[in-house]
Short mmCIF file of C-alpha atoms in Angstrom, two decimals:
data_model
loop_
_atom_site.label_atom_id
_atom_site.label_comp_id
_atom_site.label_asym_id
_atom_site.label_seq_id
_atom_site.Cartn_x
_atom_site.Cartn_y
_atom_site.Cartn_z
CA MET A 759 24.29 -64.12 97.95
CA SER A 760 20.78 -63.51 96.24
CA GLN A 761 21.12 -59.94 97.02
CA SER A 762 24.31 -59.76 95.23
CA ILE A 763 23.27 -61.27 92.50
CA THR A 764 19.91 -60.10 91.47
CA LYS A 765 22.17 -57.01 92.10
CA ILE A 766 24.31 -57.71 89.28
CA LYS A 767 21.79 -58.75 87.51
CA ASP A 768 20.34 -55.51 87.37
CA ALA A 769 22.99 -54.10 86.68
CA ASP A 770 23.52 -55.73 83.29
CA VAL A 771 19.96 -54.92 82.51
CA VAL A 772 20.32 -51.14 82.66
CA ILE A 773 23.67 -51.15 80.88
CA ALA A 774 21.73 -53.75 78.56
CA HIS A 775 18.79 -51.45 78.00
CA GLN A 776 21.22 -47.84 77.83
CA ASP A 777 23.68 -49.62 75.03
CA ASP A 778 19.80 -50.02 73.46
CA ALA A 779 19.06 -46.36 73.92
CA SER A 780 22.67 -45.85 72.66
CA MET A 781 22.39 -47.33 69.99
CA HIS A 782 18.53 -46.04 69.23
CA SER A 783 19.94 -43.17 69.28
CA GLY A 784 22.63 -43.07 66.95
CA SER A 785 20.59 -44.44 64.59
CA HIS A 786 18.69 -41.91 65.04
CA ALA A 787 20.68 -38.99 64.24
CA ALA A 788 22.29 -41.34 61.20
CA MET A 789 19.00 -41.51 59.97
CA MET A 790 18.88 -37.52 60.31
CA ASP A 791 22.04 -36.91 58.15
CA ALA A 792 21.21 -39.10 56.29
CA GLU A 793 17.85 -37.42 55.68
CA THR A 794 19.98 -33.96 55.23
CA ASN A 795 21.83 -34.54 52.84
CA LYS A 796 18.99 -36.77 50.94
CA LYS A 797 17.05 -33.27 51.09
CA GLN A 798 19.91 -31.14 50.21
CA PRO A 799 20.67 -32.91 45.83
CA SER A 800 17.07 -33.13 45.97
CA ARG A 801 16.68 -29.02 46.10
CA THR A 802 19.04 -28.75 44.32
CA ALA A 803 17.92 -30.60 41.57
CA SER A 804 14.66 -28.63 41.67
CA PHE A 805 16.19 -25.62 41.81
CA PHE A 806 17.70 -26.61 38.29
CA ASN A 807 14.33 -28.03 36.85
CA VAL A 808 13.35 -24.50 37.53
CA VAL A 809 15.56 -22.97 34.97
CA PHE A 810 15.93 -25.29 32.86
CA ALA A 811 11.57 -26.02 33.25
CA GLY A 812 11.58 -21.92 32.12
CA PHE A 813 14.71 -20.73 29.97
CA ALA A 814 12.88 -22.27 26.76
CA LEU A 815 9.98 -19.89 27.13
CA LEU A 816 12.79 -17.18 25.97
CA SER A 817 11.72 -18.39 22.44
CA ASP A 818 7.99 -17.20 22.88
CA GLY A 819 9.29 -13.64 23.72
CA TYR A 820 11.20 -13.78 20.93
CA GLN A 821 9.54 -14.95 18.57
CA SER A 822 6.06 -12.82 19.57
CA GLY A 823 8.65 -9.78 19.52
CA ILE A 824 10.66 -10.27 16.34
CA ILE A 825 7.69 -10.27 14.31
CA SER A 826 7.39 -6.64 13.83
CA PHE A 827 10.41 -6.55 12.90
CA ILE A 828 9.62 -8.45 10.05
CA ASN A 829 6.81 -7.24 9.00
CA LEU A 830 8.93 -3.96 8.52
CA VAL A 831 11.23 -6.45 6.22
CA LEU A 832 8.89 -7.53 4.36
CA ALA A 833 6.98 -4.76 3.23
CA GLN A 834 9.65 -3.22 2.63
CA ILE A 835 11.43 -5.66 0.21
CA TYR A 836 7.73 -6.59 -1.56
CA GLY A 837 5.89 -4.12 -0.71
CA THR A 838 2.29 -3.31 0.21
CA GLU A 839 1.00 -4.67 -3.46
CA ILE A 840 1.94 -8.01 -2.01
CA PHE A 841 3.05 -7.65 1.36
CA ASN A 842 -0.32 -6.01 2.90
CA ALA A 843 -1.90 -5.47 5.62
CA THR A 844 -4.39 -8.35 5.50
CA MET A 845 -0.60 -10.69 5.29
CA SER A 846 0.82 -8.84 7.87
CA SER A 847 -1.98 -9.43 10.44
CA ARG A 848 -1.93 -13.21 9.22
CA LEU A 849 1.84 -13.73 9.73
CA SER A 850 1.31 -12.40 13.14
CA TYR A 851 -1.74 -13.87 13.35
CA SER A 852 -1.16 -17.26 12.75
CA MET A 853 1.92 -17.80 16.11
CA PHE A 854 -1.49 -17.26 18.10
CA VAL A 855 -3.63 -19.24 16.26
CA GLY A 856 -0.41 -22.60 16.28
CA CYS A 857 -0.35 -21.29 20.37
CA VAL A 858 -3.84 -22.07 21.11
CA ILE A 859 -3.52 -25.41 20.15
CA GLY A 860 -0.19 -26.01 21.68
CA GLN A 861 -1.39 -24.98 24.95
CA LEU A 862 -4.50 -26.71 24.67
CA GLY A 863 -2.73 -29.80 23.96
CA PHE A 864 -0.07 -30.37 25.63
CA GLY A 865 -2.37 -28.88 28.55
CA PHE A 866 -3.47 -32.20 28.54
CA PHE A 867 -0.82 -34.32 27.32
CA VAL A 868 1.99 -32.79 30.49
CA ASP A 869 -0.88 -34.30 32.94
CA ARG A 870 -1.81 -37.77 31.43
CA ILE A 871 1.57 -38.77 29.69
CA GLY A 872 4.24 -36.68 31.91
CA ARG A 873 6.02 -33.01 32.28
CA LYS A 874 9.57 -34.03 31.39
CA ALA A 875 7.53 -36.14 28.31
CA GLY A 876 5.54 -32.78 27.07
CA LEU A 877 8.64 -30.02 28.14
CA VAL A 878 10.99 -32.91 25.45
CA ALA A 879 8.44 -33.05 22.85
CA THR A 880 7.84 -29.17 22.88
CA THR A 881 11.19 -27.78 22.62
CA PHE A 882 11.54 -30.23 19.38
CA LEU A 883 8.28 -29.16 18.18
CA VAL A 884 9.95 -24.73 19.16
CA ILE A 885 13.46 -26.01 17.12
CA LEU A 886 11.58 -27.33 13.76
CA GLY A 887 8.92 -24.12 13.55
CA ALA A 888 11.99 -22.27 13.88
CA ALA A 889 14.57 -23.57 11.53
CA LEU A 890 11.45 -24.09 8.57
CA SER A 891 10.45 -20.31 9.45
CA ALA A 892 13.86 -19.11 8.57
CA ALA A 893 14.16 -21.87 5.55
CA SER A 894 11.25 -20.24 4.14
CA SER A 895 10.43 -20.29 0.47
CA GLY A 896 8.06 -20.60 -3.56
CA PRO A 897 8.13 -20.47 -6.73
CA THR A 898 6.51 -16.99 -5.27
CA PRO A 899 6.89 -14.39 -3.03
CA GLU A 900 3.64 -15.30 -2.31
CA GLY A 901 4.24 -18.40 -2.15
CA LEU A 902 7.39 -17.87 -0.24
CA LEU A 903 4.99 -15.60 2.32
CA TRP A 904 2.25 -18.88 2.73
CA MET A 905 5.12 -21.47 3.76
CA MET A 906 6.32 -19.08 6.44
CA VAL A 907 2.85 -18.84 7.67
CA VAL A 908 2.29 -21.79 7.83
CA ALA A 909 5.78 -22.51 9.29
CA ARG A 910 4.63 -20.00 12.74
CA GLY A 911 1.82 -21.85 12.79
CA VAL A 912 4.50 -25.02 14.10
CA LEU A 913 6.22 -22.60 15.38
CA GLY A 914 2.76 -22.02 17.39
CA VAL A 915 2.61 -25.67 18.83
CA GLY A 916 5.66 -25.57 20.23
CA VAL A 917 5.68 -22.18 21.54
CA GLY A 918 1.55 -22.35 23.27
CA GLY A 919 2.74 -26.19 23.96
CA GLU A 920 5.75 -24.56 26.55
CA TYR A 921 3.26 -22.77 28.90
CA PRO A 922 1.45 -25.84 29.81
CA CYS A 923 4.80 -27.68 30.51
CA SER A 924 7.31 -25.26 30.83
CA SER A 925 5.29 -22.90 33.61
CA VAL A 926 3.52 -26.10 35.77
CA SER A 927 6.37 -27.87 36.12
CA ALA A 928 8.98 -24.98 36.83
CA GLY A 929 5.76 -23.58 39.67
CA GLU A 930 5.99 -27.07 41.20
CA SER A 931 9.73 -27.69 41.20
CA ALA A 932 9.50 -23.46 42.60
CA ASP A 933 7.57 -24.99 45.64
CA GLU A 934 10.03 -27.84 46.62
CA VAL A 935 12.87 -25.10 46.66
CA SER A 936 11.18 -22.81 48.57
CA PRO A 937 7.29 -23.08 48.79
CA GLY A 938 6.99 -19.00 50.22
CA SER A 939 9.21 -17.92 47.15
CA ARG A 940 6.95 -19.97 44.88
CA GLY A 941 5.70 -16.66 43.02
CA LYS A 942 9.16 -15.01 43.13
CA LEU A 943 10.51 -18.26 40.96
CA PHE A 944 7.89 -18.54 39.45
CA VAL A 945 8.24 -14.53 37.60
CA LEU A 946 11.32 -14.71 37.38
CA VAL A 947 12.17 -17.94 35.22
CA THR A 948 8.69 -17.62 32.94
CA ASN A 949 7.43 -14.17 32.64
CA PHE A 950 10.58 -12.66 32.88
CA VAL A 951 12.67 -14.97 30.79
CA ILE A 952 10.19 -14.61 27.89
CA ASP A 953 10.50 -10.59 28.70
CA LEU A 954 13.69 -11.03 28.00
CA GLY A 955 13.45 -12.62 24.75
CA TYR A 956 11.32 -8.99 23.39
CA VAL A 957 14.50 -7.45 24.93
CA VAL A 958 16.37 -9.58 22.59
CA SER A 959 14.22 -9.43 20.11
CA ALA A 960 14.44 -5.86 19.58
CA ILE A 961 19.24 -5.82 20.10
CA VAL A 962 19.10 -8.51 17.01
CA PRO A 963 18.03 -6.40 14.25
CA VAL A 964 19.91 -3.55 15.32
CA VAL A 965 23.23 -5.94 15.30
CA LEU A 966 21.62 -7.37 11.90
CA LEU A 967 21.82 -4.33 10.35
CA ALA A 968 24.76 -2.87 11.41
CA ILE A 969 26.57 -5.99 9.75
CA PHE A 970 24.40 -5.99 6.29
CA THR A 971 22.28 -2.18 5.48
CA GLU A 972 19.41 -2.20 4.69
CA ALA A 973 20.50 -2.79 1.50
CA ASN A 974 20.51 -6.01 2.04
CA LEU A 975 17.69 -6.72 3.63
CA GLU A 976 16.84 -11.25 3.16
CA PRO A 977 20.02 -12.51 5.17
CA VAL A 978 18.53 -9.61 8.36
CA TRP A 979 14.85 -11.45 8.35
CA ARG A 980 15.77 -14.94 7.36
CA LEU A 981 18.72 -14.84 10.68
CA GLY A 982 16.28 -12.96 12.85
CA LEU A 983 13.98 -16.16 12.73
CA GLY A 984 16.78 -18.37 12.89
CA LEU A 985 17.80 -17.53 15.47
CA GLY A 986 15.21 -18.24 17.73
CA ILE A 987 16.53 -22.00 17.29
CA VAL A 988 19.21 -20.61 20.01
CA PRO A 989 16.75 -21.10 23.07
CA PRO A 990 14.85 -24.52 23.00
CA LEU A 991 18.39 -26.33 21.73
CA SER A 992 20.63 -25.15 24.57
CA VAL A 993 18.30 -26.22 27.47
CA LEU A 994 17.59 -29.63 25.35
CA TYR A 995 19.68 -32.20 26.79
CA PHE A 996 19.13 -30.79 30.32
CA ARG A 997 15.44 -31.35 29.75
CA LEU A 998 16.16 -35.42 28.36
CA ARG A 999 17.90 -35.34 31.81
CA MET A 1000 15.42 -34.12 34.45
CA ALA A 1001 12.58 -35.36 36.38
CA ASP A 1002 8.66 -35.26 36.62
CA SER A 1003 8.56 -33.90 40.55
CA LYS A 1004 7.34 -35.26 43.62
CA ALA A 1005 3.27 -33.48 43.06
CA TYR A 1006 3.32 -34.81 39.87
CA LYS A 1007 4.93 -38.40 41.32
CA LYS A 1008 2.42 -38.10 44.03
CA SER A 1009 -1.35 -37.36 42.43
CA ALA A 1010 -0.98 -37.54 38.63
CA MET A 1011 -3.88 -39.00 37.37
CA LYS A 1012 -3.19 -41.61 33.78
CA LYS A 1013 -6.79 -42.71 34.20
CA ARG A 1014 -10.48 -42.83 34.47
CA VAL A 1015 -9.98 -38.96 34.97
CA PRO A 1016 -12.90 -37.48 36.17
CA TYR A 1017 -14.01 -35.04 34.60
CA TRP A 1018 -17.04 -33.74 35.76
CA LEU A 1019 -16.70 -33.77 38.76
CA ILE A 1020 -13.55 -31.80 38.21
CA MET A 1021 -15.03 -28.87 35.61
CA LYS A 1022 -18.14 -28.81 38.83
CA LEU A 1023 -15.98 -28.01 41.60
CA TYR A 1024 -13.12 -26.06 39.44
CA TRP A 1025 -14.89 -23.48 36.74
CA PRO A 1026 -15.26 -20.50 38.14
CA ARG A 1027 -11.75 -20.26 38.40
CA ILE A 1028 -11.31 -22.02 35.18
CA LEU A 1029 -13.98 -19.17 33.52
CA THR A 1030 -12.04 -15.71 36.79
CA VAL A 1031 -8.21 -16.81 34.99
CA SER A 1032 -9.21 -17.28 31.51
CA LEU A 1033 -11.15 -14.18 30.88
CA ILE A 1034 -8.74 -11.94 32.41
CA TRP A 1035 -6.06 -14.04 30.80
CA PHE A 1036 -7.78 -13.36 27.29
CA VAL A 1037 -7.92 -9.16 28.24
CA TYR A 1038 -4.85 -8.94 29.16
CA ASP A 1039 -3.37 -10.56 26.12
CA PHE A 1040 -5.93 -8.66 23.67
CA ILE A 1041 -4.90 -5.15 25.31
CA SER A 1042 -0.72 -6.22 24.92
CA TYR A 1043 0.13 -8.90 22.14
CA PRO A 1044 -1.35 -6.24 19.32
CA ASN A 1045 0.89 -3.25 20.86
CA GLY A 1046 3.60 -5.82 21.76
CA VAL A 1047 3.25 -7.05 18.03
CA PHE A 1048 3.11 -3.91 15.99
CA SER A 1049 5.36 -1.46 18.32
CA SER A 1050 7.79 -1.31 15.47
CA VAL A 1051 4.44 -0.01 13.25
CA ILE A 1052 3.18 2.28 15.87
CA ILE A 1053 7.25 4.19 16.63
CA SER A 1054 7.99 4.36 12.38
CA LYS A 1055 4.30 5.63 12.30
CA VAL A 1056 5.25 9.01 14.75
CA ALA A 1057 8.71 8.98 13.88
CA GLN A 1058 8.47 8.83 9.78
CA GLY A 1059 11.53 8.92 7.73
CA GLU A 1060 13.82 7.48 10.08
CA PRO A 1061 16.23 4.72 8.43
CA MET A 1062 15.27 1.01 10.23
CA ILE A 1063 18.22 1.47 11.72
CA ILE A 1064 17.00 4.18 14.52
CA THR A 1065 13.21 2.35 14.50
CA SER A 1066 14.63 -0.78 15.42
CA ALA A 1067 16.71 1.19 18.20
CA TRP A 1068 13.51 2.56 19.38
CA ASN A 1069 12.28 -0.63 20.09
CA VAL A 1070 14.67 -1.87 22.02
CA LEU A 1071 14.21 1.12 24.13
CA LEU A 1072 10.53 0.33 24.46
CA TYR A 1073 10.89 -2.87 25.37
CA SER A 1074 13.50 -2.73 28.33
CA PHE A 1075 10.70 -1.22 29.48
CA TYR A 1076 9.40 -5.02 30.48
CA LEU A 1077 11.49 -6.19 32.65
CA PRO A 1078 11.37 -3.59 35.65
CA GLY A 1079 7.81 -4.39 35.82
CA CYS A 1080 7.81 -7.82 36.12
CA ILE A 1081 11.75 -7.19 38.51
CA ALA A 1082 8.35 -5.15 40.99
CA ALA A 1083 6.46 -7.57 40.25
CA CYS A 1084 8.86 -10.33 41.91
CA PHE A 1085 8.85 -8.21 45.26
CA LEU A 1086 5.27 -7.88 45.41
CA VAL A 1087 3.71 -11.13 44.53
CA ASP A 1088 5.07 -12.32 47.84
CA ARG A 1089 4.49 -9.87 49.64
CA ILE A 1090 0.57 -8.42 48.99
CA GLY A 1091 -0.46 -11.51 47.20
CA ARG A 1092 -1.27 -12.32 43.61
CA LYS A 1093 -4.93 -10.23 43.66
CA HIS A 1094 -3.43 -7.30 45.17
CA THR A 1095 -0.22 -7.15 41.89
CA LEU A 1096 -2.30 -8.01 39.58
CA ALA A 1097 -5.73 -5.48 40.02
CA ILE A 1098 -3.29 -2.18 40.63
CA GLY A 1099 -1.10 -2.77 37.13
CA LEU A 1100 -4.60 -3.63 35.52
CA LEU A 1101 -5.81 -0.13 36.84
CA SER A 1102 -2.58 2.23 36.80
CA LEU A 1103 -1.87 0.52 32.80
CA GLY A 1104 -5.35 1.70 32.25
CA ILE A 1105 -4.73 5.32 33.76
CA VAL A 1106 -1.63 5.61 31.94
CA GLY A 1107 -2.89 4.34 28.33
CA MET A 1108 -5.70 6.60 28.83
CA VAL A 1109 -3.43 9.80 28.98
CA ILE A 1110 -1.52 8.22 25.90
CA GLY A 1111 -4.58 8.09 23.87
CA GLY A 1112 -5.63 11.24 24.65
CA SER A 1113 -2.31 13.64 24.00
CA PHE A 1114 -1.43 11.41 21.41
CA GLU A 1115 -1.61 13.69 18.33
CA PRO A 1116 0.25 16.63 20.67
CA LEU A 1117 2.60 13.71 22.53
CA SER A 1118 3.90 12.79 19.23
CA THR A 1119 4.38 15.42 16.93
CA LYS A 1120 5.93 17.83 19.59
CA CYS A 1121 7.38 15.86 22.73
CA PHE A 1122 8.66 11.70 20.62
CA PRO A 1123 10.97 10.72 23.65
CA LEU A 1124 8.27 11.32 26.47
CA PHE A 1125 5.65 9.66 23.91
CA VAL A 1126 7.94 6.91 23.91
CA ILE A 1127 8.72 6.91 27.63
CA LEU A 1128 4.88 6.97 28.39
CA TYR A 1129 4.77 3.99 26.35
CA GLY A 1130 7.42 2.30 28.30
CA LEU A 1131 5.92 2.76 31.08
CA PHE A 1132 2.59 1.68 29.79
CA LEU A 1133 4.14 -1.44 29.53
CA ALA A 1134 5.94 -2.14 32.09
CA LEU A 1135 2.49 -1.60 34.55
CA ALA A 1136 1.08 -4.75 31.95
CA GLU A 1137 4.20 -6.57 33.31
CA MET A 1138 4.13 -6.00 37.05
CA GLY A 1139 0.84 -6.87 37.31
CA PRO A 1140 -0.76 -8.95 34.98
CA GLY A 1141 2.28 -9.88 32.55
CA SER A 1142 3.60 -11.46 36.25
CA THR A 1143 0.72 -12.88 38.21
CA ILE A 1144 -2.12 -14.08 35.63
CA GLY A 1145 0.09 -17.23 35.01
CA LEU A 1146 1.48 -17.83 38.78
CA ILE A 1147 -2.55 -17.21 39.11
CA ALA A 1148 -3.47 -19.97 36.83
CA MET A 1149 -1.00 -22.21 37.82
CA GLU A 1150 -1.22 -21.91 41.25
CA SER A 1151 -5.31 -22.68 40.91
CA PHE A 1152 -5.59 -26.14 40.04
CA PRO A 1153 -4.46 -29.61 42.15
CA THR A 1154 -1.27 -31.38 40.52
CA ALA A 1155 -2.92 -33.61 38.61
CA VAL A 1156 -5.45 -31.78 36.61
CA ARG A 1157 -2.47 -28.28 36.72
CA GLY A 1158 -1.45 -28.89 32.95
CA THR A 1159 -5.05 -29.42 31.70
CA GLY A 1160 -6.47 -26.16 33.62
CA TYR A 1161 -3.38 -23.64 32.80
CA GLY A 1162 -3.44 -24.74 29.08
CA ILE A 1163 -7.43 -23.90 29.13
CA ALA A 1164 -6.78 -20.19 30.38
CA ALA A 1165 -3.82 -20.13 28.93
CA ALA A 1166 -5.03 -20.35 25.11
CA MET A 1167 -7.94 -18.03 25.88
CA GLY A 1168 -4.80 -15.39 26.63
CA LYS A 1169 -4.15 -16.32 22.72
CA VAL A 1170 -7.67 -15.70 21.33
CA GLY A 1171 -7.38 -12.70 23.15
CA ALA A 1172 -3.78 -11.97 21.52
CA THR A 1173 -5.70 -13.48 17.60
CA VAL A 1174 -8.95 -11.07 18.16
CA GLY A 1175 -6.81 -8.20 19.45
CA THR A 1176 -4.53 -8.46 16.36
CA VAL A 1177 -6.70 -8.69 13.91
CA ALA A 1178 -8.99 -5.57 15.26
CA PHE A 1179 -6.12 -3.72 15.58
CA ALA A 1180 -4.93 -2.94 11.94
CA PRO A 1181 -9.66 -1.81 11.61
CA MET A 1182 -9.04 0.54 15.17
CA GLN A 1183 -6.48 1.83 13.87
CA ALA A 1184 -7.83 3.39 10.17
CA GLN A 1185 -10.78 4.56 12.55
CA LEU A 1186 -9.21 5.70 14.86
CA GLY A 1187 -6.07 6.23 14.27
CA VAL A 1188 -3.33 5.24 16.26
CA ARG A 1189 -4.51 6.34 20.02
CA GLY A 1190 -7.51 3.64 18.69
CA PRO A 1191 -5.95 0.61 20.79
CA PHE A 1192 -4.40 2.57 23.62
CA LEU A 1193 -8.10 3.87 24.58
CA VAL A 1194 -10.04 0.79 24.84
CA GLY A 1195 -7.30 -0.94 25.70
CA SER A 1196 -7.33 0.98 29.04
CA GLY A 1197 -10.98 0.95 29.12
CA ILE A 1198 -11.45 -2.65 29.49
CA ALA A 1199 -7.70 -2.74 31.80
CA ILE A 1200 -9.70 -0.99 34.24
CA ALA A 1201 -13.08 -2.02 34.35
CA THR A 1202 -11.03 -5.74 34.81
CA SER A 1203 -8.92 -4.22 37.52
CA VAL A 1204 -12.64 -4.24 39.24
CA ALA A 1205 -13.30 -8.47 38.08
CA ALA A 1206 -9.94 -8.95 39.51
CA TYR A 1207 -10.72 -7.65 43.10
CA PHE A 1208 -14.18 -9.51 43.77
CA PHE A 1209 -13.12 -12.59 41.77
CA ILE A 1210 -9.23 -14.02 41.78
CA TYR A 1211 -9.58 -16.60 44.38
CA GLU A 1212 -5.73 -16.87 45.76
CA VAL A 1213 -3.98 -20.42 46.45
CA LYS A 1214 -1.44 -20.64 49.78
CA SER A 1215 -0.13 -24.11 49.71
CA LEU A 1216 -0.35 -26.71 46.99
CA GLU A 1217 -0.36 -29.16 48.84
CA GLU A 1218 -2.87 -28.49 50.85
CA GLU A 1219 -5.51 -27.94 47.08
CA ASP A 1220 -4.68 -31.50 46.45
CA ARG A 1221 -5.89 -32.17 49.29
CA LYS A 1222 -8.68 -30.61 48.91
CA PHE A 1223 -8.71 -31.81 45.64
CA LYS A 1224 -8.42 -35.56 47.21
CA GLU A 1225 -10.91 -35.33 49.63
CA TYR A 1226 -13.11 -33.60 47.35
CA LEU A 1227 -12.98 -37.10 45.12
CA LEU A 1228 -13.82 -39.07 47.72
CA ALA A 1229 -16.55 -37.65 48.95
CA ASN A 1230 -17.76 -37.99 45.49
CA GLY A 1231 -17.30 -42.05 45.22
CA TYR A 1232 -14.04 -41.87 43.04
CA ASP A 1233 -11.30 -44.26 44.27
CA VAL A 1234 -8.02 -41.95 44.28
CA SER A 1235 -5.44 -45.20 44.72
CA ASP A 1236 -4.59 -44.94 41.48
CA MET A 1237 -3.28 -41.57 41.34
CA GLY A 1238 0.06 -40.81 41.87
CA LEU A 1239 3.55 -42.85 39.23
CA GLU A 1240 3.68 -44.84 42.75
CA PRO A 1241 1.79 -48.02 44.17
CA ALA A 1242 -0.92 -47.28 46.53
CA ALA A 1243 1.23 -48.44 49.20
CA ALA A 1244 4.28 -46.56 49.04
CA ARG A 1245 2.55 -43.17 49.37
CA ASP A 1246 1.77 -41.50 52.51
CA ASP A 1247 -1.95 -41.05 52.22
CA SER A 1248 -2.78 -40.79 56.04
CA SER A 1249 -3.44 -36.41 56.08
CA ILE A 1250 -6.29 -37.19 53.57
CA ALA A 1251 -9.45 -36.99 55.67
CA LYS A 1252 -12.32 -40.06 54.75
CA PRO A 1253 -15.92 -39.50 53.45
CA ALA A 1254 -17.45 -39.83 57.41
CA ASP A 1255 -14.49 -36.99 58.40
CA ILE A 1256 -15.47 -34.90 55.35
CA SER A 1257 -19.07 -35.08 56.27
CA SER A 1258 -18.60 -34.65 60.02
#
């Protein structure tokens, strides 16, 4: 009898264990399903963050490209006595100066205040600057031009701020969507969008000239500048609803930032990326800003609408260069794509500079093709990769600051190149900028190959950064927007682990 009771009890225990196991298995499966369902909308949200973070960069390409056409229009309206070479350069580089301020200021802002706050603030600044530029007026033509210079400076602060805000947010969100394709996604939503802005800036003048003709140029330039409001305005609502990236929520530093420790560790990367960005913008921006001037020089006597149409073809070369970079950056790496692009654009630039006279006078279509190839190679190499490298080179906590410093050095290069373009052209002719820029590009390709450091994983870079801070006595418990108890820092080695 006692044996029977024992067997019954044992059977009850087995059944109970089976029920517990079944319940545990069911709850585990339910948790897995819930986690999967949670990840899907989160990944979708990250994808839209990528898109709307980068789209307003269309304004940078548009505003940088349209000024080339505006230079021609204002020279025709006011003559070279009022709109001389000095005023033309001033109007062109005022935006670059504003960009430097915006990149440095918002690089700091986006790290200390937040990704979303930075995106919304720069959006409003771009809208304000574009509106003021289009509405420029004054009691004299000089007064009108000076207002335009100031307005484009305000615009530049917003556009410059877009670089660290948009690029950093897009890069972090792209890593959440697909880490293995982070480079491709980043290039598509940042540099491709900027290049598309250049193409649009070439198409708009052709359409406006067809509507108003050269006999009525004031509405042409006002509308040309005013349409730059559209890209930031179209993403404002979505940016107001965006959230900060997961990486920023986990690793943000809002107080007690150890800048000295950061500079000790990252100064070689800051220096290398900044110098290469300086060289790229020194070469590329003057050629973009003054492309209408170059085309008008070699196509003298043609109507303005024909000159503008040639610009559409030229700027269209940006896009295949950028698409080529999308295929290369994740396959052969950032460093190799950058070095190949710099070397090849330097060779093509030497060919253009060396044979400029016969090309421009006897074979103009071939000149345009070679010039377009020069621009495409610039986009395939440094144009698409230098921003990506800058975004990846720094940990999340100071990514905006590091990116902003590097981008600001690039805009300094753009400003120097734009100011130097006119005297260089006066001394050496139009071939001068090609020869000088190409020689610098070839030398820089060698430096890029040997000194650029590639970061494979943003999460791993954050982990190493926290380990470095711990090893130097910094308390990392305040990092992130969540309480320390809610974060999983188990993967971070303690100081004793690092020393071993």
